[in-house]
mmCIF file of C-alpha atoms in Angstrom:
data_model
loop_
_atom_site.group_PDB
_atom_site.id
_atom_site.type_symbol
_atom_site.label_atom_id
_atom_site.label_comp_id
_atom_site.label_asym_id
_atom_site.label_seq_id
_atom_site.Cartn_x
_atom_site.Cartn_y
_atom_site.Cartn_z
ATOM 1 C CA MET A 99 36.191 46.472 33.975
ATOM 2 C CA ASP A 100 36.890 49.151 31.384
ATOM 3 C CA GLN A 101 40.201 50.036 33.033
ATOM 4 C CA GLU A 102 41.521 46.542 32.346
ATOM 5 C CA VAL A 103 40.425 46.776 28.720
ATOM 6 C CA ILE A 104 42.067 50.214 28.460
ATOM 7 C CA ALA A 105 45.327 48.768 29.822
ATOM 8 C CA ALA A 106 45.173 45.972 27.227
ATOM 9 C CA PHE A 107 44.479 48.515 24.482
ATOM 10 C CA LYS A 108 47.396 50.720 25.593
ATOM 11 C CA LYS A 109 49.699 47.723 25.566
ATOM 12 C CA LEU A 110 48.650 46.777 22.029
ATOM 13 C CA TYR A 111 48.722 50.408 20.843
ATOM 14 C CA THR A 112 52.237 50.986 22.174
ATOM 15 C CA ARG A 113 53.484 47.825 20.506
ATOM 16 C CA ALA A 114 51.863 48.741 17.171
ATOM 17 C CA LEU A 115 53.173 52.322 17.362
ATOM 18 C CA PHE A 116 56.730 51.214 18.091
ATOM 19 C CA ARG A 117 56.543 48.628 15.288
ATOM 20 C CA ARG A 118 55.402 51.282 12.815
ATOM 21 C CA CYS A 119 58.174 53.682 13.854
ATOM 22 C CA PHE A 120 60.737 50.898 13.588
ATOM 23 C CA GLU A 121 59.522 49.863 10.130
ATOM 24 C CA ALA A 122 59.660 53.431 8.863
ATOM 25 C CA CYS A 123 63.188 53.996 10.159
ATOM 26 C CA GLN A 124 64.537 50.561 9.238
ATOM 27 C CA PHE A 125 63.699 50.631 5.547
ATOM 28 C CA SER A 126 64.947 54.147 4.852
ATOM 29 C CA SER A 127 68.510 55.234 5.528
ATOM 30 C CA THR A 128 67.463 58.891 5.670
ATOM 31 C CA MET A 129 64.449 58.443 7.933
ATOM 32 C CA THR A 130 64.972 59.162 11.604
ATOM 33 C CA LEU A 131 62.414 58.741 14.339
ATOM 34 C CA LYS A 132 62.113 62.503 14.743
ATOM 35 C CA LYS A 133 61.703 63.004 11.001
ATOM 36 C CA PHE A 134 59.082 60.241 10.813
ATOM 37 C CA TRP A 135 57.186 61.740 13.724
ATOM 38 C CA LYS A 136 57.188 65.257 12.238
ATOM 39 C CA GLU A 137 56.716 64.521 8.552
ATOM 40 C CA LYS A 138 55.060 61.134 8.165
ATOM 41 C CA PHE A 139 52.981 60.437 11.259
ATOM 42 C CA ASP A 140 49.500 61.793 10.642
ATOM 43 C CA ILE A 141 45.885 61.024 11.460
ATOM 44 C CA LEU A 142 45.743 58.216 8.908
ATOM 45 C CA GLU A 143 48.785 56.537 10.510
ATOM 46 C CA ALA A 144 47.225 56.942 13.961
ATOM 47 C CA ILE A 145 43.920 55.447 12.809
ATOM 48 C CA GLY A 146 45.743 52.443 11.358
ATOM 49 C CA ILE A 147 47.570 51.900 14.640
ATOM 50 C CA ILE A 148 44.355 52.302 16.641
ATOM 51 C CA GLN A 149 42.687 49.727 14.394
ATOM 52 C CA LYS A 150 45.484 47.235 15.103
ATOM 53 C CA ALA A 151 45.366 47.977 18.826
ATOM 54 C CA SER A 152 41.592 47.601 19.028
ATOM 55 C CA GLU A 153 41.933 43.869 18.485
ATOM 56 C CA VAL A 154 41.560 43.136 22.189
ATOM 57 C CA THR A 155 41.350 39.378 22.554
ATOM 58 C CA GLN A 156 38.424 37.387 23.854
ATOM 59 C CA ARG A 157 40.615 36.232 26.729
ATOM 60 C CA GLN A 158 41.256 39.860 27.746
ATOM 61 C CA LEU A 159 37.542 40.659 27.665
ATOM 62 C CA ILE A 160 36.709 37.560 29.704
ATOM 63 C CA SER A 161 39.282 38.620 32.273
ATOM 64 C CA ALA A 162 37.675 42.055 32.492
ATOM 65 C CA TRP A 163 34.158 40.610 32.829
ATOM 66 C CA ARG A 164 35.298 38.173 35.536
ATOM 67 C CA LYS A 165 35.647 41.055 37.993
ATOM 68 C CA LEU A 166 32.121 42.282 37.265
ATOM 69 C CA CYS A 167 30.229 38.976 37.005
ATOM 70 C CA PRO A 168 32.417 36.130 38.264
ATOM 71 C CA SER A 169 29.521 33.654 38.334
ATOM 72 C CA PHE A 170 29.009 33.994 34.556
ATOM 73 C CA VAL A 171 32.659 33.520 33.583
ATOM 74 C CA GLN A 172 34.199 30.070 33.662
ATOM 75 C CA GLY A 173 37.822 29.040 33.301
ATOM 76 C CA ASP A 174 40.918 31.188 33.226
ATOM 77 C CA GLY A 175 40.491 34.145 30.916
ATOM 78 C CA GLY A 176 43.378 36.283 32.133
ATOM 79 C CA ASP A 177 45.769 37.933 29.723
ATOM 80 C CA GLN A 178 48.649 38.271 32.145
ATOM 81 C CA GLU A 179 50.748 35.715 30.268
ATOM 82 C CA ASP A 180 50.744 38.027 27.219
ATOM 83 C CA THR A 181 52.160 40.951 29.167
ATOM 84 C CA PRO A 182 55.832 39.851 29.395
ATOM 85 C CA GLU A 183 55.973 38.990 25.696
ATOM 86 C CA ILE A 184 54.481 42.304 24.606
ATOM 87 C CA MET A 185 56.584 44.253 27.113
ATOM 88 C CA ASP A 186 59.753 42.580 25.787
ATOM 89 C CA GLU A 187 58.795 43.450 22.231
ATOM 90 C CA ILE A 188 58.122 47.084 23.164
ATOM 91 C CA LEU A 189 61.483 47.353 24.948
ATOM 92 C CA THR A 190 63.383 45.695 22.103
ATOM 93 C CA THR A 191 61.821 48.008 19.546
ATOM 94 C CA ALA A 192 62.520 51.027 21.766
ATOM 95 C CA ARG A 193 66.199 50.025 21.907
ATOM 96 C CA TYR A 194 66.340 49.746 18.109
ATOM 97 C CA LEU A 195 64.840 53.223 17.913
ATOM 98 C CA GLU A 196 67.488 54.413 20.401
ATOM 99 C CA LEU A 197 64.881 55.627 22.871
ATOM 100 C CA GLU A 198 65.823 56.137 26.482
ATOM 101 C CA VAL A 199 63.129 53.854 27.836
ATOM 102 C CA ASN A 200 63.460 51.207 30.502
ATOM 103 C CA GLU A 201 61.117 48.491 31.685
ATOM 104 C CA ASP A 202 59.814 50.595 34.576
ATOM 105 C CA ASP A 203 58.838 53.405 32.184
ATOM 106 C CA VAL A 204 56.887 51.063 29.932
ATOM 107 C CA GLU A 205 55.318 49.292 32.903
ATOM 108 C CA GLU A 206 54.190 52.600 34.410
ATOM 109 C CA PHE A 207 52.762 53.811 31.103
ATOM 110 C CA ILE A 208 50.870 50.627 30.301
ATOM 111 C CA MET A 209 49.837 49.413 33.708
ATOM 112 C CA GLY A 210 48.773 52.812 34.998
ATOM 113 C CA HIS A 211 45.138 51.907 34.255
ATOM 114 C CA GLU A 212 45.152 48.573 36.039
ATOM 115 C CA ASP A 213 44.540 50.111 39.442
ATOM 116 C CA GLU A 214 40.851 50.767 39.841
ATOM 117 C CA LEU A 215 40.027 54.391 40.489
ATOM 118 C CA THR A 216 38.025 55.231 43.580
ATOM 119 C CA THR A 217 34.739 57.093 43.375
ATOM 120 C CA GLU A 218 36.478 60.195 44.741
ATOM 121 C CA GLU A 219 39.208 60.014 42.073
ATOM 122 C CA LEU A 220 36.621 59.608 39.321
ATOM 123 C CA GLN A 221 34.635 62.564 40.699
ATOM 124 C CA GLU A 222 37.796 64.694 40.823
ATOM 125 C CA ILE A 223 38.604 63.864 37.194
ATOM 126 C CA LEU A 224 35.046 64.710 36.185
ATOM 127 C CA ASN A 225 35.204 68.046 38.041
ATOM 128 C CA GLU A 226 38.519 68.949 36.388
ATOM 129 C CA GLU A 227 37.141 68.134 32.940
ATOM 130 C CA HIS A 228 34.031 70.204 33.677
ATOM 131 C CA GLN A 229 36.147 73.193 34.739
ATOM 132 C CA GLU A 230 38.293 72.913 31.598
ATOM 133 C CA THR A 231 35.189 72.751 29.435
ATOM 134 C CA GLN A 232 33.706 75.803 31.130
ATOM 135 C CA GLN A 233 36.925 77.754 30.611
ATOM 136 C CA ASN A 234 37.068 76.781 26.938
ATOM 137 C CA VAL A 235 33.403 77.524 26.245
ATOM 138 C CA PHE A 236 33.130 80.770 28.181
ATOM 139 C CA PRO A 237 36.645 82.297 28.246
ATOM 140 C CA SER A 238 35.457 85.932 28.274
ATOM 141 C CA GLU A 239 33.128 85.353 31.238
ATOM 142 C CA GLN A 240 35.952 83.629 33.093
ATOM 143 C CA GLU A 241 38.245 86.637 32.491
ATOM 144 C CA GLU A 242 35.573 89.045 33.759
ATOM 145 C CA TYR A 243 34.990 86.859 36.799
ATOM 146 C CA GLU A 244 38.716 86.862 37.616
ATOM 147 C CA ARG A 245 38.837 90.693 37.510
#
């Protein structure tokens, strides 16, 4: 369920991010995407974009819940009809920003979370995160262990 909501969030976040970059570059003749990214994009900008992207629709949430409890969800709550419109907007904005992005790139980035992870894949991710945490918390012990 959460993977579908994450995919919806990523779609909305990417659209909001590209819109913000486009707005910044469009209204200033001296502003480039690289300059905006280095000098103007900060935590406050990111929080604003996250806030816009967190507006996952009721229809998207219903679609996610349908997989978990189909007997409690009635009607069609899928958000698949939104996907082409948002994808087109992302691609159009990317072209205006002169990014080398094609539809397959955007599709892969956004839809990467639609495939449900298996228990083994989730366990592997958890193990990797645990190892990284251990290395960050106890770096000197790790160095001694490697010797």
